[in-house]
CSV table of C-alpha atoms in Angstrom, one decimal:
chain,number,residue,atom,x,y,z
A,11,SER,CA,-60.7,71.9,3.2
A,12,ASP,CA,-58.8,69.7,0.6
A,13,PRO,CA,-58.1,72.2,-2.5
A,14,VAL,CA,-58.5,69.1,-4.6
A,15,ARG,CA,-62.0,68.7,-3.8
A,16,HIS,CA,-63.0,72.3,-5.3
A,17,PRO,CA,-63.8,71.7,-9.0
A,18,GLU,CA,-61.9,75.1,-9.8
A,19,PHE,CA,-58.5,73.4,-8.8
A,20,ARG,CA,-57.2,71.1,-11.5
A,21,ARG,CA,-55.8,67.5,-9.9
A,22,ASP,CA,-53.1,67.4,-12.3
A,23,LEU,CA,-51.8,71.0,-11.1
A,24,TYR,CA,-51.9,69.9,-7.7
A,25,HIS,CA,-49.8,66.9,-8.0
A,26,ARG,CA,-47.2,69.0,-10.1
A,27,LEU,CA,-47.1,71.9,-7.5
A,28,ARG,CA,-47.2,69.1,-4.7
A,29,GLY,CA,-43.7,67.9,-5.6
A,30,VAL,CA,-42.2,71.3,-5.4
A,31,GLU,CA,-41.3,72.4,-1.9
A,32,ILE,CA,-39.3,75.7,-1.3
A,33,GLN,CA,-37.8,76.3,2.0
A,34,ILE,CA,-37.1,79.8,2.6
A,35,PRO,CA,-35.1,80.8,5.9
A,36,PRO,CA,-36.7,83.2,8.4
A,37,LEU,CA,-35.7,87.2,8.0
A,38,ARG,CA,-33.7,86.9,11.0
A,39,ASP,CA,-31.4,84.6,9.1
A,40,ARG,CA,-31.3,86.7,5.9
A,41,LYS,CA,-29.8,90.0,7.2
A,42,GLU,CA,-28.1,90.5,3.9
A,43,ASP,CA,-31.6,90.7,2.2
A,44,MET,CA,-33.0,93.4,4.9
A,45,GLU,CA,-32.1,96.5,3.0
A,46,GLU,CA,-33.6,95.5,-0.4
A,47,LEU,CA,-36.8,94.2,1.3
A,48,ALA,CA,-37.0,97.5,3.4
A,49,LYS,CA,-36.7,99.9,0.1
A,50,HIS,CA,-39.2,97.6,-1.6
A,51,PHE,CA,-41.6,98.1,1.1
A,52,LEU,CA,-41.0,101.6,1.3
A,53,ASN,CA,-41.4,102.1,-2.5
A,54,GLU,CA,-44.6,100.2,-2.5
A,55,ALA,CA,-46.1,102.2,0.4
A,56,ARG,CA,-44.7,105.7,-0.7
A,57,GLY,CA,-48.5,106.6,-1.6
A,58,MET,CA,-49.4,106.3,2.1
A,59,ALA,CA,-47.3,109.4,2.9
A,60,LYS,CA,-48.8,113.0,3.0
A,61,ARG,CA,-45.2,114.1,2.4
A,62,PRO,CA,-42.3,113.4,-0.2
A,63,LEU,CA,-40.0,110.6,0.9
A,64,ARG,CA,-36.4,110.2,0.0
A,65,GLY,CA,-35.5,106.7,1.8
A,66,PHE,CA,-34.0,105.5,4.8
A,67,ALA,CA,-32.0,108.0,7.5
A,68,GLU,CA,-28.2,106.9,8.3
A,69,GLY,CA,-28.5,103.9,10.7
A,70,ALA,CA,-32.2,102.9,10.3
A,71,ILE,CA,-31.2,99.8,8.0
A,72,ALA,CA,-28.8,98.8,10.7
A,73,PHE,CA,-31.5,99.1,13.4
A,74,LEU,CA,-33.9,96.7,11.1
A,75,ARG,CA,-31.0,94.5,11.0
A,76,GLU,CA,-30.5,94.1,14.7
A,77,ARG,CA,-34.1,93.0,15.2
A,78,SER,CA,-35.3,89.3,15.4
A,79,TRP,CA,-38.5,89.8,13.5
A,80,PRO,CA,-40.7,86.8,14.7
A,81,GLY,CA,-43.2,87.8,12.3
A,82,ASN,CA,-40.7,87.4,9.4
A,83,VAL,CA,-41.5,89.7,6.4
A,84,ARG,CA,-45.1,90.6,7.1
A,85,GLU,CA,-43.8,92.3,10.5
A,86,LEU,CA,-40.9,93.9,8.5
A,87,LYS,CA,-43.6,95.3,5.8
A,88,TYR,CA,-45.8,96.7,9.0
A,89,CYS,CA,-43.1,98.2,10.5
A,90,ILE,CA,-42.1,100.0,7.3
A,91,GLU,CA,-45.7,101.4,6.7
A,92,ALA,CA,-46.2,102.3,10.1
A,93,ALA,CA,-43.1,104.4,10.3
A,94,ILE,CA,-44.1,106.0,7.1
A,95,THR,CA,-47.4,106.8,8.4
A,96,PHE,CA,-46.3,108.4,11.8
A,97,GLY,CA,-42.9,109.6,10.5
A,98,LEU,CA,-42.6,113.4,9.8
A,99,GLY,CA,-39.5,114.0,7.6
A,100,GLU,CA,-38.2,113.0,4.3
A,101,TYR,CA,-36.5,110.0,5.3
A,102,ILE,CA,-37.6,107.3,7.7
A,103,THR,CA,-35.2,107.4,10.8
A,104,ILE,CA,-34.4,105.0,13.8
A,105,GLU,CA,-36.6,107.3,15.9
A,106,ASP,CA,-39.7,106.2,13.8
A,107,LEU,CA,-38.7,102.6,13.5
A,108,LYS,CA,-38.1,102.8,17.0
A,109,ALA,CA,-41.5,104.0,18.2
A,110,VAL,CA,-43.3,101.5,15.8
A,111,ALA,CA,-41.5,98.7,17.1
A,112,SER,CA,-41.9,99.3,20.6
A,113,ALA,CA,-45.5,99.7,20.0
A,114,HIS,CA,-45.9,96.7,18.1
A,115,GLU,CA,-44.1,94.6,20.9
A,116,GLN,CA,-46.7,95.8,23.5
A,117,GLU,CA,-49.1,93.2,24.6
A,118,HIS,CA,-52.3,95.1,24.5
A,119,ARG,CA,-52.5,96.7,20.7
A,120,PRO,CA,-55.1,99.3,21.5
A,121,LEU,CA,-52.7,100.6,24.6
A,122,ALA,CA,-49.8,100.5,22.1
A,123,LEU,CA,-51.6,102.1,19.0
A,124,ALA,CA,-52.6,105.0,21.6
A,125,GLU,CA,-49.0,105.0,22.7
A,126,VAL,CA,-47.7,105.4,19.1
A,127,GLU,CA,-50.1,108.4,18.7
A,128,ARG,CA,-49.1,110.2,21.5
A,129,ARG,CA,-45.6,110.1,20.4
A,130,HIS,CA,-46.5,111.0,17.1
A,131,ILE,CA,-48.1,114.1,17.9
A,132,LEU,CA,-45.5,114.9,20.4
A,133,ARG,CA,-42.9,114.7,17.7
A,134,ALA,CA,-44.9,116.8,15.4
A,135,LEU,CA,-45.1,119.4,18.1
A,136,ASP,CA,-41.4,119.3,18.6
A,137,TYR,CA,-40.8,119.5,14.6
A,138,CYS,CA,-43.1,122.3,14.6
A,139,ASN,CA,-41.3,124.3,17.4
A,140,GLY,CA,-44.4,123.8,19.5
A,141,ARG,CA,-46.6,125.6,17.3
A,142,VAL,CA,-50.0,123.7,17.7
A,143,VAL,CA,-51.6,125.1,14.3
A,144,ASP,CA,-48.6,124.1,12.3
A,145,ALA,CA,-48.4,120.6,13.9
A,146,ALA,CA,-52.2,120.0,13.6
A,147,ARG,CA,-51.5,120.7,9.8
A,148,LEU,CA,-48.6,118.5,9.4
A,149,LEU,CA,-50.7,115.7,11.3
A,150,GLY,CA,-53.8,116.3,9.2
A,151,ILE,CA,-56.2,117.1,12.0
A,152,SER,CA,-57.7,120.1,13.4
A,153,LYS,CA,-56.2,122.4,16.1
A,154,THR,CA,-59.2,121.7,18.0
A,155,LYS,CA,-58.8,118.0,17.6
A,156,LEU,CA,-54.8,118.4,18.4
A,157,TYR,CA,-55.9,120.5,21.5
A,158,GLU,CA,-58.3,117.7,22.9
A,159,ARG,CA,-55.6,114.8,22.3
A,160,LEU,CA,-53.0,117.0,24.5
A,161,ALA,CA,-55.6,117.5,27.0
A,162,GLU,CA,-56.5,113.8,27.1
A,163,TYR,CA,-52.5,113.1,27.7
A,164,ARG,CA,-52.5,115.6,30.5
A,165,THR,CA,-54.9,114.0,32.6
A,166,GLN,CA,-53.3,110.5,31.8
A,167,GLN,CA,-50.3,111.5,33.6
């Protein structure tokens, strides 16, 4: 609907703003902005992590620069937030970003989310040297729930 027709929108303000057009190139054309944007999104989403976060591991920013980002800045923000949620260490790694990026590129989101969860659980187990109790604690789930998930993964193979 036309915003000028709404009484709360002033007609004179509309005409002032209408003359201002800002052209922002797509993220794929602004690789030099990638590090600053990634750090901004990391700082913005730091509270989502259940662990201390120090920043990006070596090579992570270079990995971000290599991508085409068809979803532009929103896709980058999602990628950083998901890497924080599913990552395990103090740094966001290339592996964290690859897991999120590959899941994001899947056609069927429910399958992609399940695959991201599966990889995350397996990485947590690897990180905890196979100790289920420690991995469950790290993941914030019960060991029973973790055993259920692992049984699901075995039946899917």
